Amino acid sequence: MHLARFPRVKLCHAPTPLEFMPNLTKLLGGPQLWIKRDDCTGVATGGNKNRKLEFLMGEALAQGADHVVTQGAVQSNHVRQTAAVAAKLGLKCTVVLEHRIQTNDPDYLESGNVLLDKLLGIDIEYRDGGTDMQAAIEAVGERLKSKGTRPYVIPGGGSNATGALGYAHVALELLAQANEMGLRIDRLVHATGSAGTQAGLVAGLEALNSGIRVLGIGVRLPRERQEENVHKLAEATAAKLGLKGGIRRDAVEANCDYVGAGYGIPTEGMAEAVRMVARSEGIFLDPVYSGKGMAGLIDLVRKGAFGKEENVVFLHTGGQVGLFGYRDFFTGAAA
Ligand SMILES: *Cc1c(COP(=O)(O)O)cnc(C)c1O
């Protein structure tokens, strides 16, 4: 797995820490719970998208792009990180935000990620929920091209085979850390959405013959579709890396029992997880992804899914800025 063959812009503060969570481990009575701090990747308050953007922006610059276009939900972390990296690299940026959640909540619509997007001075367009967002950004790309600019269009979540290389790289980084620390990792758990994080991790960990099983906790789609998306992208990533033999279907595992009513809609389990990790470890999770991911991990621990001596690493994918878009949920009458 030779990642230096691909264009890359180094952006991340890395390696990110791999830390033990003694208090959460004690609170839940085991397994041994660790956390990989990809909320601390640096640019624009960090998060997993910066990992993908190293390779996506590498490709954009290699192609001579002067403008990046991407999309996400209104409180998209991916959009915020992409916009910040574009600013850093001197590229113009246009984003298309989908009203994926029906709400008039001013915090959701204007605070959190949206506030930071606006500080970055990018062009923001909005679309109704249910819009074909990939088609929308391709249309924006065509419009920009017709005006003589050179756009580079990044899919939602930065999830294509190029972006997923960022997480194949994290597989290398994590394994090197584990080997250095003498830490046998039994399980890696994280929130999975647009699939690039899990696809890159699975491709990388399989290529390295690590024996580490990855479990994605879904935040949007039902299990079958989520696993299909991850597997398809893991195969594409493996092919891009020149790995022989493809990716076993059973290397891709997602649990989508913790989505609740839908993408970005809070659940009680998420609220409990956010508070529990804040109050035991002083670490903030986010309401849309890592909070639901941790809610899944906590529930599975309670159901006895892991041995007490197993080492389970939770990949913190960032997104805490989104908490400010959910002020009412955490502090309002319902809280
Ligand atoms: C995008 C995102 C994820 C999901 O990663 P995918 O690669 O889209 O599956 C998880 N956590 C946070 C905070 C994110 O912003």
CSV table of C-alpha atoms and ligand atoms in Angstrom, one decimal:
chain,number,residue,atom,x,y,z
A,1,MET,CA,0.0,0.0,0.0
A,2,HIS,CA,2.0,2.9,-1.4
A,3,LEU,CA,0.1,6.1,-0.7
A,4,ALA,CA,2.9,8.4,-1.8
A,5,ARG,CA,2.0,7.6,-5.4
A,6,PHE,CA,-1.1,9.8,-5.0
A,7,PRO,CA,-1.1,13.6,-5.0
A,8,ARG,CA,-1.6,14.8,-1.4
A,9,VAL,CA,-1.6,18.1,0.5
A,10,LYS,CA,-0.6,17.6,4.1
A,11,LEU,CA,-3.2,19.3,6.2
A,12,CYS,CA,-3.8,17.3,9.3
A,13,HIS,CA,-2.2,17.4,12.7
A,14,ALA,CA,-1.2,13.8,12.7
A,15,PRO,CA,-0.8,11.2,14.0
A,16,THR,CA,-3.8,12.1,16.1
A,17,PRO,CA,-3.7,10.8,19.7
A,18,LEU,CA,-4.8,7.3,20.5
A,19,GLU,CA,-5.9,7.6,24.2
A,20,PHE,CA,-7.3,5.2,26.8
A,21,MET,CA,-10.7,6.2,28.3
A,22,PRO,CA,-10.3,4.9,31.9
A,23,ASN,CA,-13.4,6.5,33.4
A,24,LEU,CA,-15.8,5.5,30.6
A,25,THR,CA,-14.3,2.0,30.7
A,26,LYS,CA,-15.0,1.8,34.5
A,27,LEU,CA,-18.4,3.3,34.2
A,28,LEU,CA,-19.5,0.7,31.7
A,29,GLY,CA,-17.5,-2.2,33.3
A,30,GLY,CA,-15.3,-3.0,30.3
A,31,PRO,CA,-14.3,-3.7,27.5
A,32,GLN,CA,-11.2,-1.5,27.5
A,33,LEU,CA,-12.3,1.6,25.7
A,34,TRP,CA,-9.8,3.7,23.7
A,35,ILE,CA,-10.4,6.7,21.5
A,36,LYS,CA,-8.6,7.7,18.3
A,37,ARG,CA,-8.9,11.5,18.2
A,38,ASP,CA,-9.6,12.4,14.6
A,39,ASP,CA,-11.7,15.3,16.1
A,40,CYS,CA,-8.2,16.8,16.5
A,41,THR,CA,-7.0,16.8,12.9
A,42,GLY,CA,-6.4,20.5,13.0
A,43,VAL,CA,-7.9,22.6,10.3
A,44,ALA,CA,-11.2,24.4,11.1
A,45,THR,CA,-11.6,22.6,14.5
A,46,GLY,CA,-10.8,19.2,13.0
A,47,GLY,CA,-12.8,16.2,12.0
A,48,ASN,CA,-12.5,13.2,9.6
A,49,LYS,CA,-13.1,15.1,6.4
A,50,ASN,CA,-9.6,16.7,6.7
A,51,ARG,CA,-8.1,13.3,6.2
A,52,LYS,CA,-10.0,12.8,2.9
A,53,LEU,CA,-9.3,16.4,1.8
A,54,GLU,CA,-5.5,15.7,1.9
A,55,PHE,CA,-6.0,13.5,-1.1
A,56,LEU,CA,-9.0,15.3,-2.7
A,57,MET,CA,-7.2,18.6,-2.6
A,58,GLY,CA,-4.0,17.0,-3.8
A,59,GLU,CA,-5.9,15.8,-6.8
A,60,ALA,CA,-7.6,19.2,-7.3
A,61,LEU,CA,-4.3,21.1,-7.3
A,62,ALA,CA,-2.7,18.5,-9.6
A,63,GLN,CA,-5.6,19.2,-12.0
A,64,GLY,CA,-5.1,22.9,-11.9
A,65,ALA,CA,-8.4,23.6,-10.2
A,66,ASP,CA,-9.1,27.1,-8.9
A,67,HIS,CA,-12.6,26.5,-7.4
A,68,VAL,CA,-14.0,23.6,-5.4
A,69,VAL,CA,-17.7,22.7,-5.2
A,70,THR,CA,-19.3,20.4,-2.7
A,71,GLN,CA,-22.5,19.7,-0.9
A,72,GLY,CA,-24.0,18.5,2.4
A,73,ALA,CA,-26.8,18.9,4.9
A,74,VAL,CA,-27.2,22.4,6.4
A,75,GLN,CA,-25.0,21.5,9.4
A,76,SER,CA,-22.5,19.6,7.3
A,77,ASN,CA,-19.1,19.2,8.9
A,78,HIS,CA,-17.7,18.2,5.5
A,79,VAL,CA,-18.7,21.5,4.0
A,80,ARG,CA,-17.1,23.5,6.8
A,81,GLN,CA,-13.8,21.6,6.6
A,82,THR,CA,-13.8,21.8,2.8
A,83,ALA,CA,-14.5,25.5,2.8
A,84,ALA,CA,-11.6,26.1,5.3
A,85,VAL,CA,-9.1,24.0,3.4
A,86,ALA,CA,-10.1,25.8,0.2
A,87,ALA,CA,-9.4,29.1,2.0
A,88,LYS,CA,-6.1,27.9,3.2
A,89,LEU,CA,-5.1,26.7,-0.3
A,90,GLY,CA,-6.3,29.9,-2.0
A,91,LEU,CA,-9.2,28.2,-3.9
A,92,LYS,CA,-12.7,29.6,-4.3
A,93,CYS,CA,-15.5,27.5,-2.9
A,94,THR,CA,-19.1,27.1,-3.6
A,95,VAL,CA,-21.3,24.8,-1.5
A,96,VAL,CA,-24.8,23.5,-1.9
A,97,LEU,CA,-26.6,22.9,1.4
A,98,GLU,CA,-29.6,20.6,1.5
A,99,HIS,CA,-32.5,21.3,3.9
A,100,ARG,CA,-32.4,17.6,4.8
A,101,ILE,CA,-34.1,18.2,8.1
A,102,GLN,CA,-37.4,20.1,8.2
A,103,THR,CA,-36.8,22.7,10.9
A,104,ASN,CA,-37.2,26.5,11.6
A,105,ASP,CA,-34.8,26.3,14.5
A,106,PRO,CA,-32.5,29.4,14.1
A,107,ASP,CA,-29.6,27.7,15.8
A,108,TYR,CA,-29.8,24.8,13.4
A,109,LEU,CA,-30.1,27.1,10.4
A,110,GLU,CA,-27.5,29.7,11.4
A,111,SER,CA,-25.2,28.6,14.2
A,112,GLY,CA,-22.7,25.8,14.5
A,113,ASN,CA,-21.2,24.8,11.1
A,114,VAL,CA,-23.3,27.4,9.2
A,115,LEU,CA,-21.8,30.3,11.3
A,116,LEU,CA,-18.3,29.1,10.4
A,117,ASP,CA,-19.2,28.5,6.7
A,118,LYS,CA,-20.3,32.2,6.6
A,119,LEU,CA,-17.1,33.4,8.3
A,120,LEU,CA,-15.1,31.6,5.6
A,121,GLY,CA,-16.8,33.8,3.0
A,122,ILE,CA,-17.8,31.0,0.6
A,123,ASP,CA,-20.7,31.0,-1.8
A,124,ILE,CA,-23.7,29.1,-0.3
A,125,GLU,CA,-26.7,27.9,-2.2
A,126,TYR,CA,-29.6,26.0,-0.7
A,127,ARG,CA,-31.8,23.2,-2.0
A,128,ASP,CA,-34.9,21.5,-0.7
A,129,GLY,CA,-34.7,18.2,1.2
A,130,GLY,CA,-34.7,15.2,-1.2
A,131,THR,CA,-32.9,17.0,-4.0
A,132,ASP,CA,-30.4,14.9,-6.0
A,133,MET,CA,-27.4,16.7,-4.5
A,134,GLN,CA,-24.8,15.0,-6.6
A,135,ALA,CA,-26.6,16.3,-9.7
A,136,ALA,CA,-26.9,19.7,-8.1
A,137,ILE,CA,-23.2,20.1,-7.5
A,138,GLU,CA,-22.4,18.7,-11.0
A,139,ALA,CA,-24.7,21.4,-12.4
A,140,VAL,CA,-22.9,24.1,-10.4
A,141,GLY,CA,-19.6,22.7,-11.7
A,142,GLU,CA,-20.9,23.0,-15.3
A,143,ARG,CA,-22.1,26.6,-14.7
A,144,LEU,CA,-18.7,27.6,-13.2
A,145,LYS,CA,-16.9,26.0,-16.1
A,146,SER,CA,-19.0,27.9,-18.6
A,147,LYS,CA,-17.8,31.1,-16.9
A,148,GLY,CA,-14.2,30.1,-17.5
A,149,THR,CA,-13.2,28.8,-14.1
A,150,ARG,CA,-11.7,25.4,-13.4
A,151,PRO,CA,-13.9,23.7,-10.8
A,152,TYR,CA,-13.1,20.5,-8.9
A,153,VAL,CA,-16.3,18.8,-7.7
A,154,ILE,CA,-16.1,16.9,-4.4
A,155,PRO,CA,-19.0,14.4,-3.7
A,156,GLY,CA,-20.9,14.6,-0.4
A,157,GLY,CA,-18.7,13.7,2.6
A,158,GLY,CA,-15.7,13.6,0.3
A,159,SER,CA,-16.6,9.9,-0.2
A,160,ASN,CA,-15.1,8.6,-3.4
A,161,ALA,CA,-12.0,6.4,-3.8
A,162,THR,CA,-9.7,9.4,-3.7
A,163,GLY,CA,-11.1,10.7,-0.4
A,164,ALA,CA,-11.1,7.2,1.1
A,165,LEU,CA,-7.4,7.1,0.6
A,166,GLY,CA,-7.3,9.4,3.6
A,167,TYR,CA,-8.6,6.6,5.8
A,168,ALA,CA,-6.5,3.9,4.2
A,169,HIS,CA,-3.7,6.2,5.5
A,170,VAL,CA,-5.3,6.2,8.9
A,171,ALA,CA,-5.3,2.4,8.9
A,172,LEU,CA,-1.5,2.6,8.6
A,173,GLU,CA,-1.2,5.3,11.2
A,174,LEU,CA,-3.4,3.4,13.7
A,175,LEU,CA,-1.6,0.1,13.3
A,176,ALA,CA,1.8,1.8,13.7
A,177,GLN,CA,0.6,3.4,16.9
A,178,ALA,CA,-0.9,0.1,18.2
A,179,ASN,CA,2.3,-1.7,17.4
A,180,GLU,CA,4.4,1.0,19.1
A,181,MET,CA,2.2,1.0,22.2
A,182,GLY,CA,1.9,-2.8,22.4
A,183,LEU,CA,-1.8,-2.4,22.1
A,184,ARG,CA,-3.7,-5.3,20.6
A,185,ILE,CA,-6.8,-3.7,19.0
A,186,ASP,CA,-9.7,-6.1,18.8
A,187,ARG,CA,-12.4,-3.8,17.4
A,188,LEU,CA,-12.6,-0.4,15.7
A,189,VAL,CA,-16.0,1.4,16.0
A,190,HIS,CA,-17.1,4.6,14.4
A,191,ALA,CA,-20.1,6.4,12.9
A,192,THR,CA,-20.6,5.7,9.2
A,193,GLY,CA,-22.5,8.0,6.8
A,194,SER,CA,-21.4,8.7,3.3
A,195,ALA,CA,-19.1,5.5,3.7
A,196,GLY,CA,-15.7,6.9,2.8
A,197,THR,CA,-14.3,6.6,6.3
A,198,GLN,CA,-15.2,3.0,6.8
A,199,ALA,CA,-14.3,2.1,3.2
A,200,GLY,CA,-10.9,3.5,3.5
A,201,LEU,CA,-10.3,1.9,6.9
A,202,VAL,CA,-11.5,-1.5,5.7
A,203,ALA,CA,-9.4,-1.3,2.5
A,204,GLY,CA,-6.3,-0.3,4.5
A,205,LEU,CA,-6.8,-2.7,7.4
A,206,GLU,CA,-7.4,-5.6,5.0
A,207,ALA,CA,-4.4,-4.6,2.9
A,208,LEU,CA,-2.3,-4.7,6.0
A,209,ASN,CA,-3.7,-8.0,7.1
A,210,SER,CA,-4.4,-6.4,10.5
A,211,GLY,CA,-7.0,-8.7,11.8
A,212,ILE,CA,-8.8,-5.7,13.2
A,213,ARG,CA,-12.6,-5.8,12.7
A,214,VAL,CA,-14.3,-2.5,11.9
A,215,LEU,CA,-17.9,-1.8,12.9
A,216,GLY,CA,-19.7,1.2,11.4
A,217,ILE,CA,-22.6,2.6,13.3
A,218,GLY,CA,-25.0,3.9,10.7
A,219,VAL,CA,-26.5,7.4,11.0
A,220,ARG,CA,-28.8,7.4,7.9
A,221,LEU,CA,-29.5,4.4,5.8
A,222,PRO,CA,-30.7,0.9,6.7
A,223,ARG,CA,-28.0,-1.7,7.2
A,224,GLU,CA,-28.2,-3.5,3.9
A,225,ARG,CA,-27.8,-0.3,1.9
A,226,GLN,CA,-25.1,1.1,4.2
A,227,GLU,CA,-23.0,-2.1,3.9
A,228,GLU,CA,-23.5,-2.1,0.2
A,229,ASN,CA,-22.3,1.5,-0.1
A,230,VAL,CA,-19.3,0.8,2.1
A,231,HIS,CA,-18.3,-2.4,0.3
A,232,LYS,CA,-18.6,-0.9,-3.1
A,233,LEU,CA,-16.4,2.0,-2.1
A,234,ALA,CA,-13.9,-0.2,-0.3
A,235,GLU,CA,-13.6,-2.3,-3.5
A,236,ALA,CA,-13.0,0.9,-5.5
A,237,THR,CA,-10.4,2.1,-3.0
A,238,ALA,CA,-8.7,-1.2,-3.0
A,239,ALA,CA,-8.6,-1.2,-6.8
A,240,LYS,CA,-7.1,2.3,-6.8
A,241,LEU,CA,-4.5,1.1,-4.4
A,242,GLY,CA,-3.7,-1.8,-6.6
A,243,LEU,CA,-4.6,-4.4,-4.0
A,244,LYS,CA,-5.2,-7.9,-5.3
A,245,GLY,CA,-8.2,-10.0,-4.5
A,246,GLY,CA,-10.8,-7.3,-3.6
A,247,ILE,CA,-12.5,-6.8,-0.3
A,248,ARG,CA,-14.4,-9.7,1.4
A,249,ARG,CA,-18.0,-8.8,1.8
A,250,ASP,CA,-17.9,-9.9,5.4
A,251,ALA,CA,-15.1,-7.4,6.2
A,252,VAL,CA,-17.8,-4.8,6.0
A,253,GLU,CA,-20.1,-4.6,9.0
A,254,ALA,CA,-22.6,-1.9,9.8
A,255,ASN,CA,-25.1,-1.7,12.6
A,256,CYS,CA,-27.9,0.7,11.7
A,257,ASP,CA,-30.1,0.3,14.8
A,258,TYR,CA,-29.2,3.7,16.3
A,259,VAL,CA,-30.3,6.1,13.5
A,260,GLY,CA,-33.6,6.9,15.3
A,261,ALA,CA,-36.2,8.8,13.3
A,262,GLY,CA,-33.6,9.8,10.7
A,263,TYR,CA,-30.4,11.6,9.7
A,264,GLY,CA,-29.6,14.4,12.0
A,265,ILE,CA,-32.7,13.9,14.2
A,266,PRO,CA,-31.7,13.6,17.8
A,267,THR,CA,-32.2,10.4,19.9
A,268,GLU,CA,-32.2,9.8,23.6
A,269,GLY,CA,-29.3,7.4,23.2
A,270,MET,CA,-27.2,10.1,21.5
A,271,ALA,CA,-28.0,12.6,24.2
A,272,GLU,CA,-26.9,10.1,26.9
A,273,ALA,CA,-23.7,9.3,25.0
A,274,VAL,CA,-22.8,12.9,24.5
A,275,ARG,CA,-23.3,13.7,28.2
A,276,MET,CA,-21.6,10.5,29.4
A,277,VAL,CA,-18.5,11.0,27.4
A,278,ALA,CA,-18.3,14.7,28.3
A,279,ARG,CA,-18.8,14.1,32.0
A,280,SER,CA,-16.5,11.1,32.3
A,281,GLU,CA,-13.7,12.0,29.9
A,282,GLY,CA,-14.1,15.7,29.2
A,283,ILE,CA,-14.5,14.9,25.5
A,284,PHE,CA,-17.3,16.3,23.3
A,285,LEU,CA,-19.0,14.2,20.7
A,286,ASP,CA,-21.4,15.5,18.1
A,287,PRO,CA,-25.2,15.1,17.8
A,288,VAL,CA,-25.4,13.8,14.2
A,289,TYR,CA,-22.5,11.2,13.9
A,290,SER,CA,-20.2,10.5,16.8
A,291,GLY,CA,-22.9,10.8,19.4
A,292,LYS,CA,-25.1,8.2,17.7
A,293,GLY,CA,-21.9,6.1,17.0
A,294,MET,CA,-21.1,6.1,20.7
A,295,ALA,CA,-24.7,5.5,21.6
A,296,GLY,CA,-24.4,2.3,19.6
A,297,LEU,CA,-21.1,1.3,21.2
A,298,ILE,CA,-22.5,1.9,24.7
A,299,ASP,CA,-25.6,-0.2,24.0
A,300,LEU,CA,-23.6,-3.0,22.5
A,301,VAL,CA,-21.3,-3.0,25.6
A,302,ARG,CA,-24.4,-3.2,27.8
A,303,LYS,CA,-25.6,-6.1,25.7
A,304,GLY,CA,-22.3,-7.9,26.3
A,305,ALA,CA,-21.1,-7.8,22.7
A,306,PHE,CA,-17.5,-7.4,23.8
A,307,GLY,CA,-15.2,-9.3,26.2
A,308,LYS,CA,-14.1,-7.4,29.3
A,309,GLU,CA,-10.4,-7.7,28.2
A,310,GLU,CA,-11.0,-6.8,24.6
A,311,ASN,CA,-9.6,-3.5,23.4
A,312,VAL,CA,-12.2,-1.5,21.5
A,313,VAL,CA,-11.1,1.7,19.8
A,314,PHE,CA,-13.7,4.3,19.1
A,315,LEU,CA,-12.7,6.6,16.2
A,316,HIS,CA,-13.9,10.1,17.1
A,317,THR,CA,-14.7,11.6,13.7
A,318,GLY,CA,-15.3,15.2,15.0
A,319,GLY,CA,-18.3,17.4,14.4
A,320,GLN,CA,-18.6,19.0,17.8
A,321,VAL,CA,-19.3,22.4,16.2
A,322,GLY,CA,-22.7,20.9,15.3
A,323,LEU,CA,-23.6,20.9,19.0
A,324,PHE,CA,-24.3,24.6,18.7
A,325,GLY,CA,-27.0,23.9,16.1
A,326,TYR,CA,-28.8,21.6,18.6
A,327,ARG,CA,-28.8,24.0,21.6
A,328,ASP,CA,-32.6,23.7,22.0
A,329,PHE,CA,-32.4,19.9,22.1
A,330,PHE,CA,-29.7,19.9,24.8
A,331,THR,CA,-31.0,22.8,26.9
A,332,GLY,CA,-34.7,23.2,26.0
A,333,ALA,CA,-37.8,22.0,27.6
A,334,ALA,CA,-37.3,18.5,26.3
A,335,ALA,CA,-33.8,18.1,27.8
B,1,LIG,C1,-18.9,12.8,7.8
B,1,LIG,C2,-18.8,12.4,9.2
B,1,LIG,C3,-18.9,11.1,9.6
B,1,LIG,C4,-19.1,10.0,8.7
B,1,LIG,O1,-18.0,9.7,7.8
B,1,LIG,P1,-18.4,9.1,6.4
B,1,LIG,O2,-17.0,9.0,5.7
B,1,LIG,O3,-19.2,10.1,5.7
B,1,LIG,O4,-19.0,7.8,6.5
B,1,LIG,C5,-18.7,10.8,10.9
B,1,LIG,N1,-18.6,11.7,11.9
B,1,LIG,C6,-18.6,13.0,11.6
B,1,LIG,C7,-18.4,14.0,12.6
B,1,LIG,C8,-18.7,13.4,10.2
B,1,LIG,O5,-18.7,14.7,9.9
